[in-house]
Amino acid sequence: MKTGKLLLKSGLALACLALFTLTSCIDDFDGGGPKPKKVITLFGSDFPANDGLHVNGKGTVFASNFGKFDSVKQKYSGTKVFKIKRNGSISVKASGFEAPMGGVQDSKGNFYFNNENNDDGISGVLVKIAPDGTSSQVGEIAGWPSGLAIDDYDTIYVANFNASTIHKVSPDGVISLLATDNRLFGCVGIDVDKEGNIITSNFYNANILKVTPQGEVSLIANIPDTTFGFAIGYMTILDDYIYATGINENVIYKVSFDGTSEIFAGTGENSTTDGLLNEATFSQPNGIAADEKRKILYISQFDEPGLRMIKL
C-alpha cells in the first residue's frame, strides 16, 4: 500500500492516529468479548525512519533513521532521529548524524543513540541529546554498536553487530564491558527483563540470548526457519514475552522465556497491509518497541517505509 500520505485504512485507524493509542479507540468490544488483535498502519510511505524504536513513559515514540545504502557514497543515508507524539505529530529530535541506530531515553529526558558506525565495522559513537537539544559524545565503542536498552536505574546496555560484546553505560557516562562471548557477535535487538537480565537477539542466526548482570551468557531460544545473515532486526519485551522482527521473513515472532517461539503476526508476504494478525503483511519489519503502560507494540519497516501498531 503506497500512498505518499498517511496510510489510514478506515475511520477506526484515523481516530487511532488522532488520539495515538487511546485504548478505547483500539480495544473496543463486541458481544461481550474483545475484538481480534489487528495490525494498524499509523504512518505509511512518508514515514521518515526505518531503524530502532523507543517508547517513553508518556507514550512518545522515538525512531532512528539508519537510511538506505548509497552506492555512490558507500554509506547508509540516514541522518536523523524523530519524535512521534501520541497526537500523531512528528518532529526531528536530532539531525546531522551518520546512520543513527537504536535509541533510549533516560529518566532525566536525555536521549541516546549510536552514530558513525555506518558499515565500517571499526567503531561507533554513543551520542547524548539533552532535553534542550544540545548533543555530546558519551564515548566510542569498538565494533558496530547497534541496539540500546535502559534499565530502571538509567544504566544503558549496548549490543554490538560487529563484536562479541555487550557494553554498559553508567548514568554518569562511564562505558564498561559487561560480557564477551562469541554468541554475542551480530546482536542488534536488546532489552532488559523484569529481573534485570539483558535479553538480546542475533541479527545473523536468530538466537535469543540472556546476559545476567554478572555477564553470564546463555541461550533462551533459536527461532527456526529464518534467513541466515538477515534474521532478526530488533526485539522488545512485553508481558513476559519477547517480540522480535523477522526482517527478511516479513513477520513478527513471539518467544517465551522457556524457549518456544511462534509467528505472532504477518503472512510472510513483503507488503504493507493492515488486518488481523494472521492476515496482515509487513515489508521488512525492523525496529520494534513496547509501550508497557498501554500494551502496544510499534514496528518500523526497513523496505517500504511505515510505522505499524499492534494493541495487545
PDB file of C-alpha atoms in Angstrom:
ATOM      1  CA  MET A   1       0.000   0.000   0.000  1.00  0.00           C
ATOM      2  CA  LYS A   2       1.924   3.059  -1.234  1.00  0.00           C
ATOM      3  CA  THR A   3       0.178   6.382  -0.972  1.00  0.00           C
ATOM      4  CA  GLY A   4       2.746   9.042  -0.091  1.00  0.00           C
ATOM      5  CA  LYS A   5       0.371  10.072   2.689  1.00  0.00           C
ATOM      6  CA  LEU A   6      -0.690   8.594   5.965  1.00  0.00           C
ATOM      7  CA  LEU A   7      -1.987   5.092   5.378  1.00  0.00           C
ATOM      8  CA  LEU A   8      -5.207   5.016   7.306  1.00  0.00           C
ATOM      9  CA  LYS A   9      -7.441   2.278   6.043  1.00  0.00           C
ATOM     10  CA  SER A  10     -10.548   3.188   7.939  1.00  0.00           C
ATOM     11  CA  GLY A  11     -12.257   5.624  10.204  1.00  0.00           C
ATOM     12  CA  LEU A  12     -11.046   3.492  13.101  1.00  0.00           C
ATOM     13  CA  ALA A  13      -7.424   3.970  12.091  1.00  0.00           C
ATOM     14  CA  LEU A  14      -7.967   7.708  11.611  1.00  0.00           C
ATOM     15  CA  ALA A  15      -9.341   8.022  15.118  1.00  0.00           C
ATOM     16  CA  CYS A  16      -6.455   5.965  16.447  1.00  0.00           C
ATOM     17  CA  LEU A  17      -3.927   8.292  14.853  1.00  0.00           C
ATOM     18  CA  ALA A  18      -5.679  11.387  16.174  1.00  0.00           C
ATOM     19  CA  LEU A  19      -5.546  10.040  19.706  1.00  0.00           C
ATOM     20  CA  PHE A  20      -2.439   7.875  19.093  1.00  0.00           C
ATOM     21  CA  THR A  21      -3.038   4.815  21.190  1.00  0.00           C
ATOM     22  CA  LEU A  22      -6.078   5.802  23.213  1.00  0.00           C
ATOM     23  CA  THR A  23      -7.263   2.434  24.478  1.00  0.00           C
ATOM     24  CA  SER A  24     -10.941   2.972  23.777  1.00  0.00           C
ATOM     25  CA  CYS A  25     -10.073   3.628  20.125  1.00  0.00           C
ATOM     26  CA  ILE A  26      -8.423   0.291  19.558  1.00  0.00           C
ATOM     27  CA  ASP A  27      -9.604  -2.114  22.195  1.00  0.00           C
ATOM     28  CA  ASP A  28     -13.348  -1.967  21.812  1.00  0.00           C
ATOM     29  CA  PHE A  29     -15.759  -4.804  22.427  1.00  0.00           C
ATOM     30  CA  ASP A  30     -18.374  -6.699  20.508  1.00  0.00           C
ATOM     31  CA  GLY A  31     -20.768  -9.099  22.152  1.00  0.00           C
ATOM     32  CA  GLY A  32     -19.008  -9.010  25.488  1.00  0.00           C
ATOM     33  CA  GLY A  33     -15.573 -10.049  24.236  1.00  0.00           C
ATOM     34  CA  PRO A  34     -12.520  -8.252  22.858  1.00  0.00           C
ATOM     35  CA  LYS A  35     -12.184  -7.985  19.120  1.00  0.00           C
ATOM     36  CA  PRO A  36      -9.325  -9.904  17.493  1.00  0.00           C
ATOM     37  CA  LYS A  37      -5.968  -8.155  17.567  1.00  0.00           C
ATOM     38  CA  LYS A  38      -5.039  -6.255  14.425  1.00  0.00           C
ATOM     39  CA  VAL A  39      -2.073  -4.611  12.755  1.00  0.00           C
ATOM     40  CA  ILE A  40      -2.730  -0.930  12.042  1.00  0.00           C
ATOM     41  CA  THR A  41      -0.619   1.424   9.941  1.00  0.00           C
ATOM     42  CA  LEU A  42      -0.082   4.749  11.663  1.00  0.00           C
ATOM     43  CA  PHE A  43       2.240   6.231   9.031  1.00  0.00           C
ATOM     44  CA  GLY A  44       2.899   4.875   5.576  1.00  0.00           C
ATOM     45  CA  SER A  45       5.340   5.655   2.791  1.00  0.00           C
ATOM     46  CA  ASP A  46       6.114   9.132   4.145  1.00  0.00           C
ATOM     47  CA  PHE A  47       7.381   7.779   7.463  1.00  0.00           C
ATOM     48  CA  PRO A  48      10.982   9.016   7.682  1.00  0.00           C
ATOM     49  CA  ALA A  49      12.677   6.328   9.824  1.00  0.00           C
ATOM     50  CA  ASN A  50      13.496   2.647   9.369  1.00  0.00           C
ATOM     51  CA  ASP A  51      15.564   1.579  12.373  1.00  0.00           C
ATOM     52  CA  GLY A  52      15.302   1.275  16.146  1.00  0.00           C
ATOM     53  CA  LEU A  53      12.283   2.454  18.136  1.00  0.00           C
ATOM     54  CA  HIS A  54      11.890   3.520  21.755  1.00  0.00           C
ATOM     55  CA  VAL A  55       8.766   4.447  23.753  1.00  0.00           C
ATOM     56  CA  ASN A  56       8.955   6.580  26.875  1.00  0.00           C
ATOM     57  CA  GLY A  57       6.533   6.551  29.798  1.00  0.00           C
ATOM     58  CA  LYS A  58       4.308   9.183  28.190  1.00  0.00           C
ATOM     59  CA  GLY A  59       3.815   7.021  25.105  1.00  0.00           C
ATOM     60  CA  THR A  60       6.053   9.171  22.886  1.00  0.00           C
ATOM     61  CA  VAL A  61       7.832   7.136  20.218  1.00  0.00           C
ATOM     62  CA  PHE A  62      11.401   7.835  19.099  1.00  0.00           C
ATOM     63  CA  ALA A  63      12.566   6.449  15.763  1.00  0.00           C
ATOM     64  CA  SER A  64      16.091   6.372  14.351  1.00  0.00           C
ATOM     65  CA  ASN A  65      16.637   6.524  10.605  1.00  0.00           C
ATOM     66  CA  PHE A  66      19.552   4.331   9.562  1.00  0.00           C
ATOM     67  CA  GLY A  67      18.585   5.053   5.967  1.00  0.00           C
ATOM     68  CA  LYS A  68      19.249   3.124   2.772  1.00  0.00           C
ATOM     69  CA  PHE A  69      22.592   2.228   1.252  1.00  0.00           C
ATOM     70  CA  ASP A  70      24.024   4.910  -1.034  1.00  0.00           C
ATOM     71  CA  SER A  71      26.076   3.069  -3.659  1.00  0.00           C
ATOM     72  CA  VAL A  72      27.919   6.256  -4.619  1.00  0.00           C
ATOM     73  CA  LYS A  73      28.970   7.296  -1.120  1.00  0.00           C
ATOM     74  CA  GLN A  74      29.181   3.644   0.011  1.00  0.00           C
ATOM     75  CA  LYS A  75      27.336   4.565   3.186  1.00  0.00           C
ATOM     76  CA  TYR A  76      23.868   4.384   4.636  1.00  0.00           C
ATOM     77  CA  SER A  77      21.967   7.597   4.109  1.00  0.00           C
ATOM     78  CA  GLY A  78      20.150   8.297   7.387  1.00  0.00           C
ATOM     79  CA  THR A  79      20.958  11.449   9.362  1.00  0.00           C
ATOM     80  CA  LYS A  80      18.063  11.998  11.802  1.00  0.00           C
ATOM     81  CA  VAL A  81      16.182  10.726  14.817  1.00  0.00           C
ATOM     82  CA  PHE A  82      12.473  11.531  15.024  1.00  0.00           C
ATOM     83  CA  LYS A  83       9.978  12.060  17.827  1.00  0.00           C
ATOM     84  CA  ILE A  84       6.346  10.998  17.361  1.00  0.00           C
ATOM     85  CA  LYS A  85       3.827  12.216  19.918  1.00  0.00           C
ATOM     86  CA  ARG A  86       0.570  10.451  20.721  1.00  0.00           C
ATOM     87  CA  ASN A  87      -1.387  13.109  18.836  1.00  0.00           C
ATOM     88  CA  GLY A  88       0.374  11.957  15.649  1.00  0.00           C
ATOM     89  CA  SER A  89       2.790  14.873  15.230  1.00  0.00           C
ATOM     90  CA  ILE A  90       6.315  14.095  14.014  1.00  0.00           C
ATOM     91  CA  SER A  91       9.310  16.315  14.766  1.00  0.00           C
ATOM     92  CA  VAL A  92      13.077  15.993  14.439  1.00  0.00           C
ATOM     93  CA  LYS A  93      14.768  15.022  17.699  1.00  0.00           C
ATOM     94  CA  ALA A  94      18.309  15.059  16.296  1.00  0.00           C
ATOM     95  CA  SER A  95      19.845  15.745  12.883  1.00  0.00           C
ATOM     96  CA  GLY A  96      23.201  15.941  11.151  1.00  0.00           C
ATOM     97  CA  PHE A  97      24.341  12.478  12.219  1.00  0.00           C
ATOM     98  CA  GLU A  98      25.520   9.420  10.313  1.00  0.00           C
ATOM     99  CA  ALA A  99      23.233   6.381  10.104  1.00  0.00           C
ATOM    100  CA  PRO A 100      21.885   6.578  13.684  1.00  0.00           C
ATOM    101  CA  MET A 101      20.897   3.263  15.253  1.00  0.00           C
ATOM    102  CA  GLY A 102      18.856   2.322  18.294  1.00  0.00           C
ATOM    103  CA  GLY A 103      17.797   4.781  20.936  1.00  0.00           C
ATOM    104  CA  VAL A 104      16.724   5.123  24.575  1.00  0.00           C
ATOM    105  CA  GLN A 105      15.626   7.966  26.840  1.00  0.00           C
ATOM    106  CA  ASP A 106      16.620   8.158  30.496  1.00  0.00           C
ATOM    107  CA  SER A 107      14.561   9.408  33.435  1.00  0.00           C
ATOM    108  CA  LYS A 108      16.005  12.930  33.053  1.00  0.00           C
ATOM    109  CA  GLY A 109      14.891  13.242  29.436  1.00  0.00           C
ATOM    110  CA  ASN A 110      18.290  12.664  27.847  1.00  0.00           C
ATOM    111  CA  PHE A 111      18.117  10.667  24.625  1.00  0.00           C
ATOM    112  CA  TYR A 112      20.900   8.341  23.469  1.00  0.00           C
ATOM    113  CA  PHE A 113      21.653   6.618  20.150  1.00  0.00           C
ATOM    114  CA  ASN A 114      24.578   5.065  18.302  1.00  0.00           C
ATOM    115  CA  ASN A 115      26.251   7.019  15.498  1.00  0.00           C
ATOM    116  CA  GLU A 116      29.121   6.849  12.986  1.00  0.00           C
ATOM    117  CA  ASN A 117      29.419   3.067  12.673  1.00  0.00           C
ATOM    118  CA  ASN A 118      27.934   3.023   9.153  1.00  0.00           C
ATOM    119  CA  ASP A 119      29.263  -0.247   7.796  1.00  0.00           C
ATOM    120  CA  ASP A 120      32.968   0.218   8.556  1.00  0.00           C
ATOM    121  CA  GLY A 121      32.781  -2.228  11.435  1.00  0.00           C
ATOM    122  CA  ILE A 122      35.570  -0.441  13.314  1.00  0.00           C
ATOM    123  CA  SER A 123      33.790   1.606  15.946  1.00  0.00           C
ATOM    124  CA  GLY A 124      30.774   3.768  16.657  1.00  0.00           C
ATOM    125  CA  VAL A 125      29.983   6.662  18.947  1.00  0.00           C
ATOM    126  CA  LEU A 126      27.281   6.803  21.606  1.00  0.00           C
ATOM    127  CA  VAL A 127      25.594  10.216  21.378  1.00  0.00           C
ATOM    128  CA  LYS A 128      23.578  12.025  24.045  1.00  0.00           C
ATOM    129  CA  ILE A 129      20.884  14.581  23.210  1.00  0.00           C
ATOM    130  CA  ALA A 130      19.996  16.709  26.238  1.00  0.00           C
ATOM    131  CA  PRO A 131      16.419  17.954  26.799  1.00  0.00           C
ATOM    132  CA  ASP A 132      17.457  21.377  25.443  1.00  0.00           C
ATOM    133  CA  GLY A 133      18.581  19.760  22.177  1.00  0.00           C
ATOM    134  CA  THR A 134      22.334  20.047  22.640  1.00  0.00           C
ATOM    135  CA  SER A 135      24.357  16.987  21.672  1.00  0.00           C
ATOM    136  CA  SER A 136      27.518  15.456  23.094  1.00  0.00           C
ATOM    137  CA  GLN A 137      29.552  12.305  22.653  1.00  0.00           C
ATOM    138  CA  VAL A 138      29.376   9.868  25.549  1.00  0.00           C
ATOM    139  CA  GLY A 139      32.157   7.733  24.107  1.00  0.00           C
ATOM    140  CA  GLU A 140      33.408   5.448  21.360  1.00  0.00           C
ATOM    141  CA  ILE A 141      32.694   1.717  21.328  1.00  0.00           C
ATOM    142  CA  ALA A 142      34.714  -0.710  19.215  1.00  0.00           C
ATOM    143  CA  GLY A 143      32.871  -2.776  16.618  1.00  0.00           C
ATOM    144  CA  TRP A 144      29.443  -1.732  15.388  1.00  0.00           C
ATOM    145  CA  PRO A 145      27.373  -0.668  18.427  1.00  0.00           C
ATOM    146  CA  SER A 146      23.732  -1.073  17.465  1.00  0.00           C
ATOM    147  CA  GLY A 147      20.718  -1.574  19.719  1.00  0.00           C
ATOM    148  CA  LEU A 148      20.310   0.116  23.101  1.00  0.00           C
ATOM    149  CA  ALA A 149      18.333  -0.759  26.221  1.00  0.00           C
ATOM    150  CA  ILE A 150      17.957   1.024  29.538  1.00  0.00           C
ATOM    151  CA  ASP A 151      17.022  -0.232  33.000  1.00  0.00           C
ATOM    152  CA  ASP A 152      15.129   1.398  35.872  1.00  0.00           C
ATOM    153  CA  TYR A 153      18.372   2.875  37.211  1.00  0.00           C
ATOM    154  CA  ASP A 154      19.308   4.645  33.947  1.00  0.00           C
ATOM    155  CA  THR A 155      22.061   2.165  33.129  1.00  0.00           C
ATOM    156  CA  ILE A 156      22.290   1.723  29.355  1.00  0.00           C
ATOM    157  CA  TYR A 157      23.215  -1.542  27.625  1.00  0.00           C
ATOM    158  CA  VAL A 158      24.709  -1.651  24.138  1.00  0.00           C
ATOM    159  CA  ALA A 159      24.500  -4.575  21.696  1.00  0.00           C
ATOM    160  CA  ASN A 160      27.185  -4.949  19.033  1.00  0.00           C
ATOM    161  CA  PHE A 161      26.684  -6.070  15.446  1.00  0.00           C
ATOM    162  CA  ASN A 162      30.406  -6.475  14.705  1.00  0.00           C
ATOM    163  CA  ALA A 163      31.904  -7.530  18.036  1.00  0.00           C
ATOM    164  CA  SER A 164      31.271 -10.278  20.583  1.00  0.00           C
ATOM    165  CA  THR A 165      30.401  -7.844  23.343  1.00  0.00           C
ATOM    166  CA  ILE A 166      27.729  -6.190  25.437  1.00  0.00           C
ATOM    167  CA  HIS A 167      28.722  -2.877  26.997  1.00  0.00           C
ATOM    168  CA  LYS A 168      27.036  -0.997  29.781  1.00  0.00           C
ATOM    169  CA  VAL A 169      26.998   2.738  30.383  1.00  0.00           C
ATOM    170  CA  SER A 170      26.515   4.155  33.871  1.00  0.00           C
ATOM    171  CA  PRO A 171      24.234   7.156  34.461  1.00  0.00           C
ATOM    172  CA  ASP A 172      27.327   9.365  34.698  1.00  0.00           C
ATOM    173  CA  GLY A 173      28.546   8.218  31.273  1.00  0.00           C
ATOM    174  CA  VAL A 174      31.204   5.639  32.158  1.00  0.00           C
ATOM    175  CA  ILE A 175      31.358   2.898  29.492  1.00  0.00           C
ATOM    176  CA  SER A 176      32.470  -0.568  30.583  1.00  0.00           C
ATOM    177  CA  LEU A 177      32.414  -4.100  29.206  1.00  0.00           C
ATOM    178  CA  LEU A 178      29.659  -6.267  30.648  1.00  0.00           C
ATOM    179  CA  ALA A 179      30.107  -9.501  28.670  1.00  0.00           C
ATOM    180  CA  THR A 180      32.260 -11.100  25.988  1.00  0.00           C
ATOM    181  CA  ASP A 181      31.034 -14.246  24.238  1.00  0.00           C
ATOM    182  CA  ASN A 182      31.249 -15.398  20.623  1.00  0.00           C
ATOM    183  CA  ARG A 183      27.470 -15.837  20.566  1.00  0.00           C
ATOM    184  CA  LEU A 184      27.038 -12.087  21.031  1.00  0.00           C
ATOM    185  CA  PHE A 185      28.634 -11.291  17.668  1.00  0.00           C
ATOM    186  CA  GLY A 186      25.876  -9.996  15.401  1.00  0.00           C
ATOM    187  CA  CYS A 187      23.441  -8.930  18.128  1.00  0.00           C
ATOM    188  CA  VAL A 188      21.295  -5.854  17.498  1.00  0.00           C
ATOM    189  CA  GLY A 189      17.989  -6.174  19.369  1.00  0.00           C
ATOM    190  CA  ILE A 190      18.261  -5.702  23.120  1.00  0.00           C
ATOM    191  CA  ASP A 191      16.009  -5.160  26.145  1.00  0.00           C
ATOM    192  CA  VAL A 192      16.009  -5.676  29.914  1.00  0.00           C
ATOM    193  CA  ASP A 193      13.687  -8.160  31.594  1.00  0.00           C
ATOM    194  CA  LYS A 194      11.942  -7.652  34.945  1.00  0.00           C
ATOM    195  CA  GLU A 195      14.765  -9.473  36.776  1.00  0.00           C
ATOM    196  CA  GLY A 196      17.433  -7.178  35.374  1.00  0.00           C
ATOM    197  CA  ASN A 197      18.804  -9.603  32.803  1.00  0.00           C
ATOM    198  CA  ILE A 198      19.773  -8.244  29.407  1.00  0.00           C
ATOM    199  CA  ILE A 199      17.970 -10.049  26.578  1.00  0.00           C
ATOM    200  CA  THR A 200      19.474  -9.693  23.113  1.00  0.00           C
ATOM    201  CA  SER A 201      18.755 -11.086  19.641  1.00  0.00           C
ATOM    202  CA  ASN A 202      21.219 -12.039  16.936  1.00  0.00           C
ATOM    203  CA  PHE A 203      20.700 -10.474  13.508  1.00  0.00           C
ATOM    204  CA  TYR A 204      22.606 -13.301  11.800  1.00  0.00           C
ATOM    205  CA  ASN A 205      21.225 -16.507  13.260  1.00  0.00           C
ATOM    206  CA  ALA A 206      18.010 -15.609  15.190  1.00  0.00           C
ATOM    207  CA  ASN A 207      19.394 -16.687  18.552  1.00  0.00           C
ATOM    208  CA  ILE A 208      17.768 -15.065  21.590  1.00  0.00           C
ATOM    209  CA  LEU A 209      20.316 -14.776  24.411  1.00  0.00           C
ATOM    210  CA  LYS A 210      20.248 -13.852  28.074  1.00  0.00           C
ATOM    211  CA  VAL A 211      23.082 -11.946  29.733  1.00  0.00           C
ATOM    212  CA  THR A 212      22.953 -11.759  33.517  1.00  0.00           C
ATOM    213  CA  PRO A 213      24.057  -8.640  35.421  1.00  0.00           C
ATOM    214  CA  GLN A 214      27.251 -10.582  36.122  1.00  0.00           C
ATOM    215  CA  GLY A 215      27.905 -11.050  32.400  1.00  0.00           C
ATOM    216  CA  GLU A 216      26.993 -14.733  32.090  1.00  0.00           C
ATOM    217  CA  VAL A 217      25.560 -15.620  28.667  1.00  0.00           C
ATOM    218  CA  SER A 218      23.042 -18.371  27.906  1.00  0.00           C
ATOM    219  CA  LEU A 219      20.712 -19.294  25.047  1.00  0.00           C
ATOM    220  CA  ILE A 220      16.971 -18.777  25.511  1.00  0.00           C
ATOM    221  CA  ALA A 221      15.802 -19.836  22.053  1.00  0.00           C
ATOM    222  CA  ASN A 222      16.657 -20.096  18.399  1.00  0.00           C
ATOM    223  CA  ILE A 223      13.882 -19.021  16.068  1.00  0.00           C
ATOM    224  CA  PRO A 224      13.758 -21.574  13.245  1.00  0.00           C
ATOM    225  CA  ASP A 225      13.337 -21.074   9.503  1.00  0.00           C
ATOM    226  CA  THR A 226      14.929 -17.638   9.301  1.00  0.00           C
ATOM    227  CA  THR A 227      17.365 -16.324   6.706  1.00  0.00           C
ATOM    228  CA  PHE A 228      20.949 -16.503   7.955  1.00  0.00           C
ATOM    229  CA  GLY A 229      22.584 -13.090   7.908  1.00  0.00           C
ATOM    230  CA  PHE A 230      19.251 -11.267   7.811  1.00  0.00           C
ATOM    231  CA  ALA A 231      17.249 -12.958  10.533  1.00  0.00           C
ATOM    232  CA  ILE A 232      16.165 -10.673  13.391  1.00  0.00           C
ATOM    233  CA  GLY A 233      16.103  -6.888  13.278  1.00  0.00           C
ATOM    234  CA  TYR A 234      15.214  -5.722  16.789  1.00  0.00           C
ATOM    235  CA  MET A 235      13.324  -7.163  19.764  1.00  0.00           C
ATOM    236  CA  THR A 236      11.383  -5.981  22.796  1.00  0.00           C
ATOM    237  CA  ILE A 237       9.777  -7.460  25.908  1.00  0.00           C
ATOM    238  CA  LEU A 238       6.133  -7.046  26.858  1.00  0.00           C
ATOM    239  CA  ASP A 239       4.134  -9.025  29.426  1.00  0.00           C
ATOM    240  CA  ASP A 240       6.866 -11.660  29.890  1.00  0.00           C
ATOM    241  CA  TYR A 241       7.158 -12.402  26.170  1.00  0.00           C
ATOM    242  CA  ILE A 242       9.839 -11.459  23.688  1.00  0.00           C
ATOM    243  CA  TYR A 243       8.678  -9.964  20.393  1.00  0.00           C
ATOM    244  CA  ALA A 244      11.197  -9.903  17.541  1.00  0.00           C
ATOM    245  CA  THR A 245      11.060  -8.669  13.963  1.00  0.00           C
ATOM    246  CA  GLY A 246      11.693 -11.236  11.252  1.00  0.00           C
ATOM    247  CA  ILE A 247      13.233  -8.699   8.911  1.00  0.00           C
ATOM    248  CA  ASN A 248      13.621 -10.980   5.905  1.00  0.00           C
ATOM    249  CA  GLU A 249      10.646 -13.237   6.634  1.00  0.00           C
ATOM    250  CA  ASN A 250       8.283 -10.239   6.963  1.00  0.00           C
ATOM    251  CA  VAL A 251       6.749 -11.462  10.214  1.00  0.00           C
ATOM    252  CA  ILE A 252       6.755 -10.696  13.932  1.00  0.00           C
ATOM    253  CA  TYR A 253       7.841 -13.509  16.245  1.00  0.00           C
ATOM    254  CA  LYS A 254       6.667 -14.161  19.785  1.00  0.00           C
ATOM    255  CA  VAL A 255       9.122 -16.022  22.017  1.00  0.00           C
ATOM    256  CA  SER A 256       8.530 -17.294  25.536  1.00  0.00           C
ATOM    257  CA  PHE A 257      11.287 -17.482  28.123  1.00  0.00           C
ATOM    258  CA  ASP A 258      11.024 -21.268  28.102  1.00  0.00           C
ATOM    259  CA  GLY A 259      12.383 -21.222  24.545  1.00  0.00           C
ATOM    260  CA  THR A 260       9.275 -21.763  22.432  1.00  0.00           C
ATOM    261  CA  SER A 261       8.613 -19.442  19.522  1.00  0.00           C
ATOM    262  CA  GLU A 262       5.832 -18.782  17.040  1.00  0.00           C
ATOM    263  CA  ILE A 263       4.865 -16.395  14.291  1.00  0.00           C
ATOM    264  CA  PHE A 264       2.773 -13.776  16.052  1.00  0.00           C
ATOM    265  CA  ALA A 265       1.825 -11.574  13.098  1.00  0.00           C
ATOM    266  CA  GLY A 266       2.311 -11.450   9.342  1.00  0.00           C
ATOM    267  CA  THR A 267       1.801 -13.805   6.418  1.00  0.00           C
ATOM    268  CA  GLY A 268       5.378 -13.592   5.145  1.00  0.00           C
ATOM    269  CA  GLU A 269       4.445 -11.508   2.103  1.00  0.00           C
ATOM    270  CA  ASN A 270       6.532  -8.370   1.611  1.00  0.00           C
ATOM    271  CA  SER A 271       3.907  -5.618   1.544  1.00  0.00           C
ATOM    272  CA  THR A 272       2.057  -3.260   3.876  1.00  0.00           C
ATOM    273  CA  THR A 273      -1.470  -4.466   4.533  1.00  0.00           C
ATOM    274  CA  ASP A 274      -3.447  -3.938   7.720  1.00  0.00           C
ATOM    275  CA  GLY A 275      -5.749  -6.504   9.258  1.00  0.00           C
ATOM    276  CA  LEU A 276      -5.912  -9.423  11.651  1.00  0.00           C
ATOM    277  CA  LEU A 277      -2.574 -10.718  12.885  1.00  0.00           C
ATOM    278  CA  ASN A 278      -2.609 -13.747  10.593  1.00  0.00           C
ATOM    279  CA  GLU A 279      -3.729 -11.701   7.570  1.00  0.00           C
ATOM    280  CA  ALA A 280      -1.658  -8.523   7.845  1.00  0.00           C
ATOM    281  CA  THR A 281       1.616  -8.110   5.965  1.00  0.00           C
ATOM    282  CA  PHE A 282       4.907  -6.358   6.704  1.00  0.00           C
ATOM    283  CA  SER A 283       7.681  -5.005   4.494  1.00  0.00           C
ATOM    284  CA  GLN A 284      10.919  -5.996   6.228  1.00  0.00           C
ATOM    285  CA  PRO A 285       9.884  -5.142   9.791  1.00  0.00           C
ATOM    286  CA  ASN A 286      12.928  -3.895  11.652  1.00  0.00           C
ATOM    287  CA  GLY A 287      12.542  -1.731  14.763  1.00  0.00           C
ATOM    288  CA  ILE A 288      10.136  -2.788  17.490  1.00  0.00           C
ATOM    289  CA  ALA A 289       9.360  -1.270  20.883  1.00  0.00           C
ATOM    290  CA  ALA A 290       6.716  -1.779  23.544  1.00  0.00           C
ATOM    291  CA  ASP A 291       4.583   0.782  25.299  1.00  0.00           C
ATOM    292  CA  GLU A 292       4.254  -1.211  28.510  1.00  0.00           C
ATOM    293  CA  LYS A 293       1.633   1.033  30.095  1.00  0.00           C
ATOM    294  CA  ARG A 294      -0.733   0.977  27.115  1.00  0.00           C
ATOM    295  CA  LYS A 295       0.138  -2.570  25.932  1.00  0.00           C
ATOM    296  CA  ILE A 296       1.106  -1.522  22.420  1.00  0.00           C
ATOM    297  CA  LEU A 297       3.803  -2.746  20.059  1.00  0.00           C
ATOM    298  CA  TYR A 298       5.217  -0.315  17.499  1.00  0.00           C
ATOM    299  CA  ILE A 299       7.100  -1.603  14.446  1.00  0.00           C
ATOM    300  CA  SER A 300       9.175   0.230  11.864  1.00  0.00           C
ATOM    301  CA  GLN A 301       9.835  -1.118   8.369  1.00  0.00           C
ATOM    302  CA  PHE A 302      13.156  -1.219   6.539  1.00  0.00           C
ATOM    303  CA  ASP A 303      11.934  -1.798   2.989  1.00  0.00           C
ATOM    304  CA  GLU A 304       8.662   0.008   2.349  1.00  0.00           C
ATOM    305  CA  PRO A 305       8.551   2.834   4.920  1.00  0.00           C
ATOM    306  CA  GLY A 306       5.947   2.644   7.646  1.00  0.00           C
ATOM    307  CA  LEU A 307       5.164   2.749  11.343  1.00  0.00           C
ATOM    308  CA  ARG A 308       2.814  -0.049  12.378  1.00  0.00           C
ATOM    309  CA  MET A 309       0.991  -0.735  15.618  1.00  0.00           C
ATOM    310  CA  ILE A 310      -0.467  -3.745  17.440  1.00  0.00           C
ATOM    311  CA  LYS A 311      -2.603  -3.249  20.542  1.00  0.00           C
ATOM    312  CA  LEU A 312      -2.344  -6.311  22.792  1.00  0.00           C
TER     313      LEU A 312
END
